[in-house]
PDB file of C-alpha atoms in Angstrom:
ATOM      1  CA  UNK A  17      91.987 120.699 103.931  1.00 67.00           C
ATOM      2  CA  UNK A  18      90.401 119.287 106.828  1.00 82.00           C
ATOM      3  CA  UNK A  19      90.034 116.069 105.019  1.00 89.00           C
ATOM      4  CA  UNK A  20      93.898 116.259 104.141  1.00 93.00           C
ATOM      5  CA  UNK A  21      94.691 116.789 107.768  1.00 95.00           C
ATOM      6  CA  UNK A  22      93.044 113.945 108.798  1.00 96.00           C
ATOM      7  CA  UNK A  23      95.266 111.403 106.475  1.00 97.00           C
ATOM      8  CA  UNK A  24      97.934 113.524 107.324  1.00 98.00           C
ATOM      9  CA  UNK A  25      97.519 112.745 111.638  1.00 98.00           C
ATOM     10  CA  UNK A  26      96.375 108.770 110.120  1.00 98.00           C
ATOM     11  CA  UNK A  27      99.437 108.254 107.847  1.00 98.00           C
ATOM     12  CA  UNK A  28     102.246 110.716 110.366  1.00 98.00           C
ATOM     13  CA  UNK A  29     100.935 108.733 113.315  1.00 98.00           C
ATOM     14  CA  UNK A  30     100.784 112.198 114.863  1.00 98.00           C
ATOM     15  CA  UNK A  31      97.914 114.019 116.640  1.00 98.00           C
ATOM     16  CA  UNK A  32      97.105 117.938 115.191  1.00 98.00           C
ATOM     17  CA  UNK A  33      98.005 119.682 118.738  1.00 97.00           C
ATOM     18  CA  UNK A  34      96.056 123.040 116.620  1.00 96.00           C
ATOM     19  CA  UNK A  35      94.591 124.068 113.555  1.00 94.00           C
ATOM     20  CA  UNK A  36      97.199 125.207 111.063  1.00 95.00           C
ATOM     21  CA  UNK A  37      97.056 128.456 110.196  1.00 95.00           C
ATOM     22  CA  UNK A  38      96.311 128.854 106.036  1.00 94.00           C
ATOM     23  CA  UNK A  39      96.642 131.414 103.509  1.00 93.00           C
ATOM     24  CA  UNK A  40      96.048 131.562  99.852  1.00 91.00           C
ATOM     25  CA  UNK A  41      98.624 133.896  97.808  1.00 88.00           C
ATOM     26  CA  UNK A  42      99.842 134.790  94.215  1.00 85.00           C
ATOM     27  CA  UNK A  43     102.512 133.249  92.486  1.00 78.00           C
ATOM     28  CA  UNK A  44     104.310 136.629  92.112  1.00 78.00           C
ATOM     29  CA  UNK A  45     104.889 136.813  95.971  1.00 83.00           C
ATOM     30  CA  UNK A  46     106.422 133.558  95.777  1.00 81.00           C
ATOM     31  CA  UNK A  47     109.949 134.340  94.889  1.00 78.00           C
ATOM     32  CA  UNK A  48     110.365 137.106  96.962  1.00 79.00           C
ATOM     33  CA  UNK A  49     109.273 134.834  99.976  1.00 78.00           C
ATOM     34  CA  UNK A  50     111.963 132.268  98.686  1.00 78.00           C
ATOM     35  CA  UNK A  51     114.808 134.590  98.202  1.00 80.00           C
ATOM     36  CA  UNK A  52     114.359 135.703 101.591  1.00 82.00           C
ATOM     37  CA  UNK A  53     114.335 132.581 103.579  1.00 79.00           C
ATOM     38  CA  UNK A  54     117.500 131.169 101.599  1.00 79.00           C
ATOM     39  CA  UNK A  55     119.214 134.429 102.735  1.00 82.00           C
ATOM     40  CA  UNK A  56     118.913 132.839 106.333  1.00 75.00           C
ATOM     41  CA  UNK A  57     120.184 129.776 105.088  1.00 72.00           C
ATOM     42  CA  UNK A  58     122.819 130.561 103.189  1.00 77.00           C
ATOM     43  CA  UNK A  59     125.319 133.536 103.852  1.00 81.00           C
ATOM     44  CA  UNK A  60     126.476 135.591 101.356  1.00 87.00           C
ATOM     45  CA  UNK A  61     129.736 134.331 101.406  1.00 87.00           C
ATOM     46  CA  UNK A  62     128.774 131.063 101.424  1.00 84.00           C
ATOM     47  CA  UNK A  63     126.684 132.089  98.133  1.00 86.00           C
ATOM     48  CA  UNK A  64     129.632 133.781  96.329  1.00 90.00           C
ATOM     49  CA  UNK A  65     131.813 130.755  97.405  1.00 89.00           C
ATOM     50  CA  UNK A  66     129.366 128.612  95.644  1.00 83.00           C
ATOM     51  CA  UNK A  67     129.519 130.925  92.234  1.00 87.00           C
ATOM     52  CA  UNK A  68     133.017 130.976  92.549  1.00 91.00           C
ATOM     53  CA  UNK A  69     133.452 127.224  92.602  1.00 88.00           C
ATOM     54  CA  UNK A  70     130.614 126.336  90.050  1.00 83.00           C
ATOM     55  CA  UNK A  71     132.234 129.325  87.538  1.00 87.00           C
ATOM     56  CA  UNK A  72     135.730 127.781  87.779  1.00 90.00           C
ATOM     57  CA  UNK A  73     134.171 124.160  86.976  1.00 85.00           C
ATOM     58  CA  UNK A  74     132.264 125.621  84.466  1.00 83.00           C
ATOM     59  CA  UNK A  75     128.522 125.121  85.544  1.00 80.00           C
ATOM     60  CA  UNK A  76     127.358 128.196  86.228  1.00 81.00           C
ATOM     61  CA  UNK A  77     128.304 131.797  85.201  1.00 84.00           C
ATOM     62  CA  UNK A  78     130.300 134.113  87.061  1.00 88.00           C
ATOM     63  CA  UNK A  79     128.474 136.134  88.830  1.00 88.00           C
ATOM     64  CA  UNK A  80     124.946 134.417  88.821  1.00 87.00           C
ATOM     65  CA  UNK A  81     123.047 135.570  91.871  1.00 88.00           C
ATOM     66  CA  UNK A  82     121.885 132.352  93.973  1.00 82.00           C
ATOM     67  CA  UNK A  83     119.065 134.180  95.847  1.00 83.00           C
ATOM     68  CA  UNK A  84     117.130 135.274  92.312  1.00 82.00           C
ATOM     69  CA  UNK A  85     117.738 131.787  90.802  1.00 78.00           C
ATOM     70  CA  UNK A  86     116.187 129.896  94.117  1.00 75.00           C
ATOM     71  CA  UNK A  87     113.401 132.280  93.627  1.00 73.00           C
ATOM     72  CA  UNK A  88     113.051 131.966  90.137  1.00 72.00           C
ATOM     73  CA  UNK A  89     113.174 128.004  90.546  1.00 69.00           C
ATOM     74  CA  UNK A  90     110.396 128.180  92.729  1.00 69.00           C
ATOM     75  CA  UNK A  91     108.373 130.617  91.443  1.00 68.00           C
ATOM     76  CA  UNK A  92     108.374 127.981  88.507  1.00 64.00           C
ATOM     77  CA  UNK A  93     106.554 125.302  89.917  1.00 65.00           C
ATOM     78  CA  UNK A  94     105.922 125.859  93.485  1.00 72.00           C
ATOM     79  CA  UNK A  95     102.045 124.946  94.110  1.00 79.00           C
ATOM     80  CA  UNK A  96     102.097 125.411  97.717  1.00 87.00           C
ATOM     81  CA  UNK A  97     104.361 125.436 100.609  1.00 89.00           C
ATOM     82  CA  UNK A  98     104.889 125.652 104.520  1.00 93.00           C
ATOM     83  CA  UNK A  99     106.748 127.998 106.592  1.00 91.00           C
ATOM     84  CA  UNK A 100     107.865 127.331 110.219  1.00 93.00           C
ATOM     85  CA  UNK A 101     109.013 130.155 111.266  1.00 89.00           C
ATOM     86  CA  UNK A 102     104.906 131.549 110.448  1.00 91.00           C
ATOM     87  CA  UNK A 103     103.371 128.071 111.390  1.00 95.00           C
ATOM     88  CA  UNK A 104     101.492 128.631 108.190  1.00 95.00           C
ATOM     89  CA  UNK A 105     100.770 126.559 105.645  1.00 94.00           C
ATOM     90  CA  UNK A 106     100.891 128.727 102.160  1.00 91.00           C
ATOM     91  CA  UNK A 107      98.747 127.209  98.922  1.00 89.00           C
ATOM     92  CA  UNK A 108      99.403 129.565  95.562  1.00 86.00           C
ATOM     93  CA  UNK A 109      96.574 130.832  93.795  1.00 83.00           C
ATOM     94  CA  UNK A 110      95.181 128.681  90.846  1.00 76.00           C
ATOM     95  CA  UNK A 111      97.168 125.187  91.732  1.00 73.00           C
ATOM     96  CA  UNK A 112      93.137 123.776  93.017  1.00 79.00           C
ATOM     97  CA  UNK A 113      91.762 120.482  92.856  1.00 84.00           C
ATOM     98  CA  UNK A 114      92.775 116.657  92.997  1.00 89.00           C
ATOM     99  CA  UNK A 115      95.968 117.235  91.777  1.00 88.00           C
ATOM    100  CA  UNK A 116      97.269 119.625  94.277  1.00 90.00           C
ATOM    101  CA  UNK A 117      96.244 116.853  97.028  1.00 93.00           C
ATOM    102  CA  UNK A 118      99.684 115.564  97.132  1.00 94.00           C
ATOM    103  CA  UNK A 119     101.624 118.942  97.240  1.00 92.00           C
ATOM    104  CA  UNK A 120      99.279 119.965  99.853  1.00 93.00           C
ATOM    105  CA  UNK A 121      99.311 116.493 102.130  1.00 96.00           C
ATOM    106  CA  UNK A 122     103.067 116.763 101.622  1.00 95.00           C
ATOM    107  CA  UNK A 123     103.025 120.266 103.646  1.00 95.00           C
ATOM    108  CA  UNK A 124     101.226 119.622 106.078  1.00 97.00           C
ATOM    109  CA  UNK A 125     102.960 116.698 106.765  1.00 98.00           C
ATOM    110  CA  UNK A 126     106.154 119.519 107.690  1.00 97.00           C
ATOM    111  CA  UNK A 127     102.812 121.444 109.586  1.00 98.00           C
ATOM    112  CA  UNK A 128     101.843 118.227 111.802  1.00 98.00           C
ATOM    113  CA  UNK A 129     105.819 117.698 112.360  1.00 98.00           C
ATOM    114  CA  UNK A 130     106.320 120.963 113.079  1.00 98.00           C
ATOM    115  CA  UNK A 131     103.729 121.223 115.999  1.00 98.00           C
ATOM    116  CA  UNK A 132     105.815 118.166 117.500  1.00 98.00           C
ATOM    117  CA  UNK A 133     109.265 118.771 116.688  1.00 98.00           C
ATOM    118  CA  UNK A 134     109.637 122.631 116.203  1.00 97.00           C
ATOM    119  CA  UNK A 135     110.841 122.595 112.637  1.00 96.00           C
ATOM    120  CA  UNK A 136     112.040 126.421 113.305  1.00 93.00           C
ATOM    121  CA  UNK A 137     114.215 125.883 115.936  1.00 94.00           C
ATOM    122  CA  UNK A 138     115.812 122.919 114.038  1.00 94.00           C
ATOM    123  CA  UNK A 139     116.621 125.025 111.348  1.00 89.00           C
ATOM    124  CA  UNK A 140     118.440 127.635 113.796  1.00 90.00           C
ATOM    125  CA  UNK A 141     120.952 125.408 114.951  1.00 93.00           C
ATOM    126  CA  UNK A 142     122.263 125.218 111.552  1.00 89.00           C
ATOM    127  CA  UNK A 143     122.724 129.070 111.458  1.00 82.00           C
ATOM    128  CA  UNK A 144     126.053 129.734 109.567  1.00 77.00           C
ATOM    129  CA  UNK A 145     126.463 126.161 108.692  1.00 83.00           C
ATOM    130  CA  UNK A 146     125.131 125.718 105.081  1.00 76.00           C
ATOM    131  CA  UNK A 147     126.488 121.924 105.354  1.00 84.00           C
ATOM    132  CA  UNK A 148     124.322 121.394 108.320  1.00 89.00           C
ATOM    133  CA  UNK A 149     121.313 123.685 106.788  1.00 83.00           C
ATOM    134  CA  UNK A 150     121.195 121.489 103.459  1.00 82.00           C
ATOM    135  CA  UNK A 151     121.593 118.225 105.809  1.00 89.00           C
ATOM    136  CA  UNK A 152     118.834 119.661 107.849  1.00 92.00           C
ATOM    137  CA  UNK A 153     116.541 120.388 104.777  1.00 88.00           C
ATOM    138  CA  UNK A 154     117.179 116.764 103.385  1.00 89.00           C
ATOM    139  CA  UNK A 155     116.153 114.963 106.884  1.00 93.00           C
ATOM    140  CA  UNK A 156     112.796 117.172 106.676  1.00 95.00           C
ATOM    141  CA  UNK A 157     111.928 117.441 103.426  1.00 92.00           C
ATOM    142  CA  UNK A 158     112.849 113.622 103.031  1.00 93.00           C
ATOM    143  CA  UNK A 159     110.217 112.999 105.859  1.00 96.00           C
ATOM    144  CA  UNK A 160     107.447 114.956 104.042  1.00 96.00           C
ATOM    145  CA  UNK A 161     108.319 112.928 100.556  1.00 94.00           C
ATOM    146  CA  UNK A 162     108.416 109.790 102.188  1.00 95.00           C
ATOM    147  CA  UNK A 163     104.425 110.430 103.888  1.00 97.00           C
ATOM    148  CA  UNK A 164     103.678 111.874 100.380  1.00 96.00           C
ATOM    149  CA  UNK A 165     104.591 108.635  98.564  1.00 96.00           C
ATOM    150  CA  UNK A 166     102.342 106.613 100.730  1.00 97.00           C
ATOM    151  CA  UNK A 167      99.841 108.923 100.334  1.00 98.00           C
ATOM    152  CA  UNK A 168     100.532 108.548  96.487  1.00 97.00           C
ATOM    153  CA  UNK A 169     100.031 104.805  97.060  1.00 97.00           C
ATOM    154  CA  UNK A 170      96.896 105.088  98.601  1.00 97.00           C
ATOM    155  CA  UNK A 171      94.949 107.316  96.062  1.00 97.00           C
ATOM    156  CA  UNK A 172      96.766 106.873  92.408  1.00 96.00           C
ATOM    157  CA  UNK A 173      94.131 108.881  90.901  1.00 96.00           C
ATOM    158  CA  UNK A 174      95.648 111.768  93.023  1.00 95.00           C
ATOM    159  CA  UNK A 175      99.127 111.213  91.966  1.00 94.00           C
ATOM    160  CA  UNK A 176      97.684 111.264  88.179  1.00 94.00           C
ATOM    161  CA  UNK A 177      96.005 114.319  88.609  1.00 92.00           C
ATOM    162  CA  UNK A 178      99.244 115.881  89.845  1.00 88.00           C
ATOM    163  CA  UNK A 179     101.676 114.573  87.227  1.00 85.00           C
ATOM    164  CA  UNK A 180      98.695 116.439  85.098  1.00 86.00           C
ATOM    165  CA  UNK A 181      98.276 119.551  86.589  1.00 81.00           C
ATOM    166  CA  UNK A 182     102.257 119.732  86.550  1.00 75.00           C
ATOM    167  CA  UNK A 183     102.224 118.914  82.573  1.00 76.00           C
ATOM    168  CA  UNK A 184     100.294 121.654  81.250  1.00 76.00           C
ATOM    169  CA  UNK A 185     101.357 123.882  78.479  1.00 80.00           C
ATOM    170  CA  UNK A 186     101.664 126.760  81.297  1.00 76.00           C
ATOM    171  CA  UNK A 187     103.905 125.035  83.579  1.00 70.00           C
ATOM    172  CA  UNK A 188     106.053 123.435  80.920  1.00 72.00           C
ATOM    173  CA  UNK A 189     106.634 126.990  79.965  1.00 78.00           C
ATOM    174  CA  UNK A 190     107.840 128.010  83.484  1.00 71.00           C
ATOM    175  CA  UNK A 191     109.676 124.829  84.040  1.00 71.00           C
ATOM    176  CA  UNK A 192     111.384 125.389  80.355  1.00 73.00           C
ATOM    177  CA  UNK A 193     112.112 129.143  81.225  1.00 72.00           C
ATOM    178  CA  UNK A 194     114.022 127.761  84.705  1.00 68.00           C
ATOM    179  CA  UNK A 195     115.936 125.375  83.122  1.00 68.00           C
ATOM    180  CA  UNK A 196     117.425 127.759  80.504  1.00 70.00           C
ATOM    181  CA  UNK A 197     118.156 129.612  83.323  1.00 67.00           C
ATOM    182  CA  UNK A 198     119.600 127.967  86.273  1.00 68.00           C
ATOM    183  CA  UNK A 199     122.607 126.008  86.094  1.00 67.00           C
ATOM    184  CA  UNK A 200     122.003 121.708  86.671  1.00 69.00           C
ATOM    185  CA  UNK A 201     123.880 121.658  89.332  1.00 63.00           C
ATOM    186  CA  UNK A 202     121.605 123.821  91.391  1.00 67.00           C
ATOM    187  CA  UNK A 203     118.428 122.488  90.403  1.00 67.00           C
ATOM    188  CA  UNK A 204     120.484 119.422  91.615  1.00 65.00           C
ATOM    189  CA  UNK A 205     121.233 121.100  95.181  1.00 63.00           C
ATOM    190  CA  UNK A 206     118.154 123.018  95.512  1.00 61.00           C
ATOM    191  CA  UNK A 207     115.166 121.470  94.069  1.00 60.00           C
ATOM    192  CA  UNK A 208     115.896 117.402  93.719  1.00 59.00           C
ATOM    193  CA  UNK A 209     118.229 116.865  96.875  1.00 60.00           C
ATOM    194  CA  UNK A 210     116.309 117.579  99.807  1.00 66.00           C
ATOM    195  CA  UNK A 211     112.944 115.326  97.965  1.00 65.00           C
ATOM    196  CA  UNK A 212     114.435 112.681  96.635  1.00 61.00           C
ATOM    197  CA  UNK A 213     117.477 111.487  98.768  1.00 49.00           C
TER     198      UNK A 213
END
């Protein structure tokens, strides 16, 4: 990771102001860590609202419960990820080697930006605003793609490795399982908007 950091600061043309705090945790926890950060996010009004309007158009059942889909979604393919509000930077057990390098440079790309822009606090002047939240989520996430696609252009063999490690029989499985399960239109909002916009 230390390696990582460094092309992080080099590509970010930011300075690390502190080590990043790192932990290593199962892929069970991950969903349960999901659903509760989108409940700060989005209200549960706001997530009924959304049902509501994606049952009468027909895209998702009545019903559906936002919070376990986002989890489920993630817990799906997730292979690490970084909170703000712990300044910790969280890599999922058994997602190792070259072709996690790009998920990993991509978070602590949010980690370095964090440490110079307080990613937190950003995130809490969208409180009650899910229109601001998602807008929020696009300008950071959008940030961290864009330093992960240079990164990507740098080392191919990397971006190989990932396309790999994210083809296996296992995570086709997961990724299959999701996709039965959660309606297009939020994969759309939730996994594809804020990374490639």
């Amino acid at each position: 990771t230390e390696l990582m950091g460094a092309e992080v600061a080099r590509l970010r043309g930011l300075e690390w102001k502190h080590p990043v705090m790192r932990r290593r945790i199962r892929r069970e926890q991950v969903g349960e860590w999901m659903r509760r950060d989108l409940r700060k996010e989005i209200t549960e009004a706001d997530a009924k609202e959304m049902v509501l309007v994606g049952a009468e158009m027909g895209l998702v059942p009545a019903g559906t419960d936002i919070y376990a889909i986002f989890g489920e979604f993630l817990e799906g393919g997730a292979a690490a990820f970084y909170k703000p509000d712990t300044r910790t930077f969280y890599h999922i057990e058994g997602n190792d080697g070259r072709g996690a390098y790009p998920v990993v440079f991509h978070e602590l790309v949010h980690a370095i930006e964090d440490q110079h822009f307080d990613l937190d606090a950003i995130y809490r002047t969208a409180d009650g605003d899910s229109d601001r939240s998602l807008a929020l989520r696009g300008l950071v996430e959008g940030s961290a793609s864009l330093y992960e696609d240079l990164y990507k252009q740098e080392n191919p063999k990397d971006a190989i490795e990932m396309m790999k490690s994210q083809s296996t029989p296992d995570m086709m499985k997961r990724q299959m399982r999701m996709l039965q399960r959660v309606a297009t239109f939020l994969v759309a909002t939730m996994g594809l908007y804020p990374y490639n916009n």
